[in-house]
Coordinates of C-alpha atoms and ligand atoms in Angstrom, one line a residue:
M1 CA -217.7 -124.4 -98.0
K2 CA -215.5 -122.9 -100.8
R3 CA -217.3 -120.9 -103.4
P4 CA -217.2 -122.5 -106.8
T5 CA -215.4 -120.7 -109.6
I6 CA -217.2 -120.3 -112.9
L7 CA -214.8 -119.6 -115.7
V8 CA -216.3 -118.2 -118.9
L9 CA -214.1 -118.3 -122.0
G10 CA -215.0 -115.8 -124.7
A11 CA -217.0 -112.5 -124.5
G12 CA -219.0 -112.9 -127.8
Y13 CA -222.7 -113.3 -127.8
G14 CA -222.8 -116.6 -126.0
G15 CA -220.2 -115.7 -123.3
L16 CA -221.6 -112.3 -122.6
A17 CA -225.2 -113.5 -122.4
T18 CA -224.0 -116.1 -119.9
V19 CA -222.2 -113.6 -117.7
V20 CA -224.8 -110.9 -117.8
N21 CA -227.5 -113.4 -116.7
L22 CA -225.3 -115.0 -114.1
Q23 CA -224.4 -111.6 -112.5
K24 CA -228.2 -110.9 -112.2
S25 CA -229.0 -114.2 -110.6
I26 CA -226.1 -115.2 -108.3
G27 CA -224.6 -113.6 -105.3
T28 CA -220.9 -112.9 -104.7
D29 CA -221.1 -115.3 -101.7
E30 CA -222.4 -118.1 -104.0
A31 CA -219.8 -118.2 -106.7
D32 CA -216.7 -116.5 -108.2
I33 CA -217.3 -115.5 -111.8
V34 CA -214.3 -115.0 -114.1
L35 CA -214.6 -113.9 -117.7
I36 CA -211.6 -114.3 -120.1
N37 CA -211.5 -112.7 -123.5
K38 CA -208.6 -111.9 -125.8
N39 CA -209.7 -108.3 -126.2
D40 CA -211.0 -105.9 -123.6
Y41 CA -213.9 -105.2 -126.0
H42 CA -216.8 -107.2 -127.4
Y43 CA -217.6 -106.9 -131.1
E44 CA -220.9 -107.5 -132.8
S45 CA -219.9 -110.3 -135.2
T46 CA -223.1 -109.9 -137.0
W47 CA -222.0 -106.4 -138.1
L48 CA -218.5 -107.3 -139.2
H49 CA -219.4 -107.3 -142.9
E50 CA -220.3 -103.6 -142.6
A51 CA -216.9 -102.8 -141.1
A52 CA -215.2 -104.9 -143.7
A53 CA -216.9 -103.1 -146.6
G54 CA -216.3 -99.7 -144.9
T55 CA -220.0 -98.8 -144.5
L56 CA -219.7 -98.7 -140.7
S57 CA -216.7 -97.7 -138.6
P58 CA -214.9 -100.5 -136.7
E59 CA -215.4 -98.4 -133.6
Q60 CA -219.2 -98.6 -133.9
V61 CA -219.0 -102.4 -134.1
R62 CA -217.3 -102.8 -130.7
Y63 CA -217.8 -101.8 -127.1
D64 CA -215.9 -102.1 -123.8
I65 CA -216.7 -105.3 -121.9
K66 CA -216.4 -103.5 -118.6
H67 CA -219.4 -101.3 -119.5
V68 CA -221.7 -104.3 -119.4
I69 CA -220.4 -106.4 -116.6
S70 CA -220.8 -105.7 -112.8
Q71 CA -217.2 -105.5 -111.8
D72 CA -218.0 -106.2 -108.2
K73 CA -219.5 -109.6 -109.3
V74 CA -217.4 -110.6 -112.3
K75 CA -213.6 -110.5 -112.6
F76 CA -212.6 -109.8 -116.2
V77 CA -209.2 -111.0 -117.5
K78 CA -207.9 -109.8 -120.8
A79 CA -206.0 -112.9 -122.0
E80 CA -205.7 -115.3 -124.9
V81 CA -206.7 -118.8 -124.1
Q82 CA -204.1 -121.2 -125.2
A83 CA -205.2 -124.6 -123.9
I84 CA -208.1 -126.1 -122.0
D85 CA -207.5 -129.1 -119.8
V86 CA -210.9 -130.5 -119.0
K87 CA -209.5 -133.4 -117.0
G88 CA -207.3 -131.3 -114.8
K89 CA -209.9 -128.5 -114.8
V90 CA -207.5 -125.7 -115.7
V91 CA -207.2 -123.2 -118.5
T92 CA -203.9 -121.9 -119.7
T93 CA -203.7 -118.4 -121.2
D94 CA -200.8 -116.2 -122.3
V95 CA -200.8 -114.5 -118.9
G96 CA -201.3 -117.4 -116.6
T97 CA -203.5 -120.3 -115.6
H98 CA -207.0 -120.5 -114.2
A99 CA -208.5 -123.4 -112.3
Y100 CA -212.3 -123.8 -112.4
D101 CA -215.2 -125.7 -110.9
Y102 CA -217.5 -125.0 -113.8
L103 CA -216.3 -124.0 -117.3
V104 CA -218.2 -122.3 -120.1
I105 CA -216.6 -122.5 -123.5
A106 CA -217.9 -119.7 -125.7
L107 CA -214.9 -119.1 -128.0
G108 CA -216.9 -118.6 -131.2
F109 CA -216.1 -119.3 -134.8
E110 CA -213.2 -119.5 -137.1
G111 CA -213.2 -119.4 -140.9
E112 CA -213.2 -122.8 -142.7
T113 CA -211.1 -123.1 -145.9
F114 CA -211.8 -126.8 -146.5
G115 CA -208.2 -127.4 -147.3
I116 CA -208.3 -125.3 -150.5
T117 CA -204.8 -124.5 -151.6
G118 CA -203.7 -120.9 -150.9
L119 CA -206.9 -119.7 -149.3
D120 CA -205.3 -119.4 -145.8
K121 CA -202.5 -117.3 -147.2
Y122 CA -204.0 -115.2 -149.9
A123 CA -207.7 -114.7 -149.0
L124 CA -208.9 -112.3 -146.4
S125 CA -211.7 -113.4 -144.0
I126 CA -214.3 -111.5 -142.0
A127 CA -213.3 -113.1 -138.7
N128 CA -213.1 -110.2 -136.2
V129 CA -212.8 -106.4 -136.0
K130 CA -209.1 -106.4 -136.9
A131 CA -209.6 -108.6 -139.9
A132 CA -212.6 -106.5 -141.0
R133 CA -210.5 -103.3 -140.7
Q134 CA -207.8 -105.0 -142.8
I135 CA -210.3 -105.8 -145.6
R136 CA -211.6 -102.3 -145.6
E137 CA -208.1 -100.8 -145.8
H138 CA -206.9 -103.4 -148.4
I139 CA -209.7 -102.5 -150.8
E140 CA -209.1 -98.7 -150.3
Y141 CA -205.4 -99.3 -150.9
Q142 CA -206.1 -101.1 -154.2
F143 CA -208.3 -98.3 -155.4
A144 CA -205.8 -95.6 -154.3
T145 CA -202.9 -97.5 -156.0
W146 CA -204.9 -97.9 -159.2
S147 CA -205.6 -94.2 -159.5
L148 CA -201.9 -93.4 -159.1
E149 CA -200.5 -96.0 -161.5
D150 CA -199.3 -94.9 -165.0
E151 CA -199.9 -98.4 -166.4
K152 CA -203.1 -99.2 -164.7
D153 CA -203.7 -102.8 -163.6
D154 CA -207.5 -103.1 -163.6
S155 CA -207.5 -106.3 -161.7
R156 CA -206.7 -104.3 -158.6
L157 CA -210.3 -103.2 -158.8
T158 CA -211.7 -106.8 -158.9
I159 CA -213.1 -108.1 -155.7
V160 CA -213.9 -111.8 -155.4
V161 CA -216.2 -112.9 -152.6
G162 CA -216.1 -116.6 -152.0
G163 CA -219.4 -117.9 -150.7
A164 CA -223.0 -117.0 -151.4
G165 CA -224.2 -118.0 -147.9
F166 CA -225.4 -115.5 -145.3
T167 CA -222.1 -113.7 -144.6
G168 CA -221.2 -113.6 -148.3
I169 CA -224.5 -112.1 -149.4
E170 CA -224.6 -109.6 -146.6
F171 CA -221.0 -108.5 -147.4
L172 CA -221.9 -108.2 -151.1
G173 CA -224.9 -106.0 -150.2
E174 CA -222.6 -103.6 -148.3
L175 CA -220.0 -103.6 -151.2
A176 CA -222.8 -102.8 -153.7
N177 CA -223.4 -99.6 -151.8
R178 CA -219.8 -98.9 -151.0
V179 CA -218.3 -99.3 -154.5
P180 CA -219.9 -96.1 -155.9
E181 CA -218.5 -94.2 -152.9
L182 CA -215.1 -95.6 -153.4
C183 CA -215.2 -94.7 -157.1
K184 CA -216.0 -91.2 -156.3
E185 CA -213.4 -90.9 -153.5
F186 CA -210.5 -92.4 -155.6
D187 CA -211.5 -91.1 -159.1
V188 CA -212.2 -94.6 -160.5
P189 CA -214.8 -95.1 -163.3
R190 CA -217.5 -97.5 -161.9
E191 CA -217.3 -99.8 -165.0
K192 CA -213.7 -100.6 -164.2
V193 CA -214.7 -102.3 -160.9
R194 CA -215.9 -105.9 -160.8
V195 CA -217.4 -107.6 -157.7
I196 CA -217.8 -111.3 -158.3
C197 CA -219.4 -113.8 -156.0
V198 CA -218.1 -117.3 -156.5
E199 CA -220.1 -120.2 -154.9
A200 CA -219.4 -124.0 -155.1
A201 CA -223.0 -125.0 -154.4
P202 CA -225.6 -124.8 -157.1
M203 CA -227.6 -122.1 -155.3
V204 CA -227.4 -118.8 -153.4
L205 CA -228.4 -118.7 -149.7
P206 CA -229.3 -122.3 -149.2
G207 CA -232.2 -122.8 -146.8
F208 CA -233.7 -119.4 -147.6
D209 CA -237.1 -119.1 -149.3
P210 CA -236.5 -119.2 -153.1
E211 CA -238.6 -116.1 -153.7
L212 CA -236.5 -114.1 -151.3
V213 CA -233.3 -115.5 -152.8
D214 CA -234.5 -114.4 -156.3
Y215 CA -235.2 -110.9 -154.9
A216 CA -231.7 -110.7 -153.3
V217 CA -229.9 -111.8 -156.5
R218 CA -231.9 -109.4 -158.6
Q219 CA -231.2 -106.5 -156.3
L220 CA -227.5 -107.3 -156.1
K221 CA -227.2 -107.8 -159.9
S222 CA -228.9 -104.5 -160.5
K223 CA -226.1 -102.9 -158.5
G224 CA -223.4 -104.5 -160.6
I225 CA -222.6 -107.6 -158.6
E226 CA -221.7 -110.7 -160.7
F227 CA -222.5 -114.3 -159.7
S228 CA -220.6 -117.4 -160.6
I229 CA -222.6 -120.2 -159.0
G230 CA -221.7 -123.9 -159.0
T231 CA -218.1 -123.1 -159.7
P232 CA -215.9 -124.1 -156.7
V233 CA -212.7 -122.2 -155.9
V234 CA -209.9 -124.8 -156.3
E235 CA -206.9 -122.5 -155.6
A236 CA -206.0 -119.1 -154.4
T237 CA -202.8 -117.4 -155.4
P238 CA -201.4 -113.9 -154.8
E239 CA -203.0 -112.9 -158.2
G240 CA -206.5 -114.2 -157.6
V241 CA -208.5 -117.4 -157.7
K242 CA -208.8 -120.4 -159.9
I243 CA -212.4 -121.7 -160.2
K244 CA -213.7 -125.0 -161.7
K245 CA -216.3 -124.4 -164.4
G246 CA -216.8 -127.9 -165.7
E247 CA -215.3 -131.4 -165.6
E248 CA -211.9 -130.2 -167.1
E249 CA -212.7 -126.6 -167.4
F250 CA -211.1 -124.0 -165.2
E251 CA -211.0 -120.2 -165.2
F252 CA -208.5 -117.9 -163.4
I253 CA -210.0 -114.7 -162.0
K254 CA -207.3 -112.1 -161.5
A255 CA -208.3 -110.0 -158.5
G256 CA -206.7 -107.5 -156.2
T257 CA -208.9 -108.6 -153.3
V258 CA -210.2 -112.1 -152.4
V259 CA -212.5 -112.3 -149.4
W260 CA -213.4 -115.9 -148.2
A261 CA -216.8 -116.0 -146.6
A262 CA -217.8 -119.6 -147.3
G263 CA -218.0 -121.4 -144.1
V264 CA -217.2 -121.4 -140.4
R265 CA -216.1 -124.0 -137.9
G266 CA -215.7 -123.9 -134.1
N267 CA -212.6 -122.6 -132.3
R268 CA -209.6 -124.8 -132.9
L269 CA -208.8 -125.0 -129.2
I270 CA -211.7 -127.4 -128.8
E271 CA -210.0 -130.0 -131.0
E272 CA -207.2 -130.3 -128.4
T273 CA -209.5 -130.8 -125.4
G274 CA -210.2 -134.5 -126.0
I275 CA -214.0 -133.7 -126.1
E276 CA -215.6 -135.4 -129.1
N277 CA -216.1 -132.8 -131.8
M278 CA -216.8 -132.2 -135.5
R279 CA -214.8 -129.3 -137.0
A280 CA -214.3 -128.0 -133.4
R281 CA -218.1 -128.1 -132.7
V282 CA -219.3 -130.3 -129.9
K283 CA -222.6 -132.1 -130.0
V284 CA -223.8 -130.9 -126.6
E285 CA -226.2 -132.6 -124.3
K286 CA -229.7 -131.1 -124.1
D287 CA -228.7 -128.9 -121.1
L288 CA -225.7 -127.6 -123.1
R289 CA -223.1 -129.7 -121.2
A290 CA -220.2 -131.4 -123.1
P291 CA -220.8 -135.2 -123.3
G292 CA -218.8 -136.9 -120.5
F293 CA -217.9 -133.6 -118.7
D294 CA -220.6 -132.5 -116.2
D295 CA -218.7 -129.4 -115.3
V296 CA -218.2 -128.1 -118.9
F297 CA -220.9 -126.1 -120.8
I298 CA -220.4 -125.2 -124.4
V299 CA -222.4 -122.4 -126.0
G300 CA -222.6 -120.5 -129.3
D301 CA -220.7 -121.5 -132.5
C302 CA -218.6 -124.1 -130.6
A303 CA -221.8 -126.0 -129.8
L304 CA -223.7 -128.2 -132.2
M305 CA -227.3 -129.1 -131.7
I306 CA -229.5 -131.1 -134.0
N307 CA -232.9 -129.7 -135.0
E308 CA -235.1 -132.8 -134.6
E309 CA -237.7 -131.5 -137.1
T310 CA -235.2 -131.4 -139.9
N311 CA -232.6 -133.8 -138.5
R312 CA -229.9 -131.2 -139.4
P313 CA -227.8 -129.1 -137.1
Y314 CA -229.1 -125.6 -136.3
P315 CA -227.0 -123.0 -138.2
P316 CA -224.6 -121.2 -135.9
T317 CA -226.2 -117.9 -135.2
A318 CA -226.0 -115.0 -132.7
Q319 CA -229.7 -115.6 -132.0
I320 CA -229.0 -119.1 -130.7
A321 CA -225.7 -118.2 -129.0
M322 CA -227.5 -115.6 -126.8
Q323 CA -230.4 -117.9 -126.0
Q324 CA -227.9 -120.6 -125.0
G325 CA -226.0 -118.1 -122.9
D326 CA -229.3 -117.4 -120.9
M327 CA -229.9 -121.1 -120.5
C328 CA -226.3 -121.9 -119.5
A329 CA -226.5 -119.2 -116.8
N330 CA -229.8 -120.7 -115.5
N331 CA -228.3 -124.2 -115.5
L332 CA -225.2 -123.1 -113.7
V333 CA -227.3 -121.4 -111.0
A334 CA -229.4 -124.6 -110.7
L335 CA -226.2 -126.8 -110.2
I336 CA -224.8 -124.4 -107.6
K337 CA -228.1 -124.6 -105.7
G338 CA -228.2 -128.4 -106.0
Q339 CA -231.2 -128.4 -108.4
S340 CA -231.5 -130.1 -111.7
T341 CA -230.7 -128.5 -115.1
S342 CA -233.2 -127.7 -117.9
E343 CA -233.2 -128.6 -121.5
F344 CA -232.3 -125.9 -124.1
V345 CA -234.9 -125.4 -126.8
P346 CA -234.2 -122.7 -129.3
D347 CA -236.9 -120.1 -129.9
L348 CA -236.3 -119.1 -133.5
K349 CA -237.8 -115.8 -134.3
G350 CA -236.7 -115.7 -138.0
S351 CA -233.8 -114.8 -140.0
I352 CA -233.0 -111.6 -141.9
A353 CA -230.1 -111.0 -144.3
S354 CA -229.2 -107.4 -145.1
L355 CA -228.5 -106.3 -148.6
G356 CA -226.9 -103.1 -147.6
D357 CA -228.1 -100.4 -145.3
D358 CA -231.4 -99.9 -147.1
D359 CA -232.5 -103.3 -148.2
A360 CA -232.9 -106.8 -146.8
I361 CA -234.7 -110.1 -147.1
G362 CA -236.1 -112.4 -144.4
V363 CA -238.7 -114.1 -142.5
A364 CA -239.7 -112.7 -139.1
F365 CA -242.5 -114.0 -136.9
G366 CA -243.5 -116.2 -139.8
K367 CA -243.8 -113.4 -142.3
K368 CA -241.7 -113.0 -145.4
M369 CA -240.4 -109.5 -146.1
T370 CA -238.1 -107.6 -148.4
G371 CA -236.8 -104.1 -149.0
K372 CA -237.1 -101.3 -146.4
K373 CA -239.5 -103.2 -144.2
A374 CA -237.0 -106.1 -143.9
S375 CA -234.1 -103.6 -143.4
F376 CA -236.0 -101.9 -140.6
M377 CA -236.6 -105.3 -138.9
K378 CA -232.9 -106.2 -139.3
K379 CA -231.9 -103.0 -137.4
M380 CA -234.4 -103.7 -134.7
V381 CA -232.9 -107.2 -134.3
D382 CA -229.4 -105.6 -134.1
N383 CA -230.6 -103.1 -131.5
R384 CA -232.3 -105.8 -129.5
A385 CA -229.0 -107.8 -129.2
L386 CA -227.4 -104.6 -127.7
F387 CA -230.4 -104.1 -125.4
L388 CA -230.3 -107.6 -124.1
I389 CA -226.7 -107.3 -123.1
G390 CA -226.2 -103.7 -122.1
G391 CA -229.7 -102.2 -121.7
L392 CA -230.9 -98.9 -123.0
G393 CA -227.6 -97.1 -122.5
L394 CA -225.7 -99.3 -124.8
T395 CA -228.5 -99.4 -127.3
L396 CA -228.6 -95.6 -127.5
K397 CA -224.8 -95.4 -127.8
K398 CA -224.2 -98.1 -130.4
G399 CA -227.6 -98.8 -131.9
K400 CA -228.8 -98.3 -135.5
F401 CA -231.3 -95.5 -135.7
N402 CA -231.2 -94.6 -139.4
L403 CA -234.4 -96.7 -139.6
L404 CA -235.9 -95.5 -142.9
Ligands
FAD501 C1 -220.5 -111.1 -141.2 C2 -221.3 -112.0 -140.3 C3 -222.7 -111.7 -140.2 C4 -223.5 -112.5 -139.4 N1 -224.9 -112.2 -139.4 C5 -225.6 -112.9 -138.5 C6 -227.0 -112.5 -138.4 O1 -227.5 -111.6 -139.1 N2 -227.8 -113.2 -137.4 C7 -227.2 -114.2 -136.6 O2 -227.9 -114.7 -135.8 N3 -225.9 -114.5 -136.8 C8 -225.1 -113.9 -137.7 N4 -223.8 -114.3 -137.8 C9 -223.3 -115.4 -137.0 C10 -222.9 -114.9 -135.6 O3 -222.1 -113.8 -135.6 C11 -222.3 -116.0 -134.8 O4 -223.1 -117.1 -134.8 C12 -222.0 -115.6 -133.3 O5 -221.1 -114.5 -133.3 C13 -221.6 -116.7 -132.4 O6 -221.4 -116.2 -131.1 P1 -220.4 -116.8 -130.1 O7 -220.6 -116.3 -128.8 O8 -220.3 -118.3 -130.3 O9 -219.0 -116.4 -130.7 P2 -218.3 -114.9 -131.1 O10 -219.4 -113.9 -131.1 O11 -217.5 -115.2 -132.2 O12 -217.4 -114.6 -129.8 C14 -216.3 -115.4 -129.5 C15 -215.4 -114.5 -128.5 O13 -214.3 -115.3 -128.1 C16 -213.1 -114.6 -128.2 N5 -212.0 -115.5 -128.4 C17 -211.8 -116.3 -129.5 N6 -210.7 -117.0 -129.3 C18 -210.2 -116.7 -128.1 C19 -209.0 -117.1 -127.3 N7 -208.2 -118.0 -127.8 N8 -208.8 -116.5 -126.1 C20 -209.7 -115.5 -125.6 N9 -210.8 -115.1 -126.3 C21 -211.0 -115.7 -127.5 C22 -213.4 -113.6 -129.4 O14 -212.5 -112.5 -129.3 C23 -214.8 -113.3 -129.2 O15 -214.9 -112.2 -128.3 C24 -222.9 -113.5 -138.6 C25 -221.6 -113.8 -138.7 C26 -220.8 -113.0 -139.5 C27 -219.3 -113.2 -139.5

């Protein structure tokens, strides 16, 4: 009998966890495994805010996919997926087409701009390594230009961060530490620099414990970060952003840098598959398959699962993406062996938001923590993700060991 082909799209947390587990549990005589990703490297999306702020080099954030896959078991194809035909069971990329018997869609997240005028064009977004590098270089360019100008435009030194959710707060934490370094490097007085967080919702970090949120806001404010909460961005222009402060009251913030970190959606390719979705996220069956398509699994940020305790979707996280990758591999093996699939149940170990390299807030194993202790835990979590995919070698090479 012909060996089935398992095609995995995306080498982020979900896709790599699927492949790394599949290669351990399936023989080359049982299935052909093909992994497609647009780059030949994986990047730690959860570290991108550090690369964007310039507190971590983009090189440290990524690693070669071939280092973590068994090349005798998995064929890696560097290609950009352009279309997914789930009826014809074929995927089109910029370098050719791939037929499959089983498909795993793990194409991750994209920024969501909610249709706000100008954001797509004038705001930067922490979407991938290249985008993070662009943000870092854009900010450095603004500082360098300011110090050269005869007639100085201080708005070059204003950075607006849209969104006070997880990504926005983690990015602000890095910026709070990075700004003094930039001031020193580019001869800029610190008081000339403004970093403003603009959030539409009435609160910072919705879903986090209020005491931890207070701590985070206090810490960030003490490092000069400003907050404008409950003031939605209504327009972005080349000069900055317009925010709504009241029924008929608006303010324009002139800013050399606008970074949009206020929401994610699934990969747009999902919307053209004909699979039912909400903002490119598919409400998957309990075993992670797409409704109506028994040969298609969806993991990570493209999958949507409802937490039955809260009746709300689980937030898209690397933690869940990796656990789904494990379960997806188990279920693929089960199907190939003619067994039944299992239900995916997330095992949530907590959530920690960093506030720079030396501070954090979070809950881990049911315990609230702040400061250096939380920051230590955060680095442990980061190192664990590396270990689960690439073992000790990768952890030693890319891990975070400035633990105190
Ligand atoms: C700054 C930041 C901080 C975060 N912090 C945390 C945190 O602390 N904890 C946590 O749990 N989560 C965190 N998250 C969320 C987490 O990063 C995501 O939930 C996670 O990356 C989702 O994993 P994934 O496998 O679905 O997708 P990704 O990790 O996004 O991987 C998708 C992969 O698909 C590839 N791809 C995309 N389109 C194509 C295409 N057309 N063709 C080929 N390849 C393609 C991409 O290059 C990428 O390799 C953070 C996110 C950000 C941005």
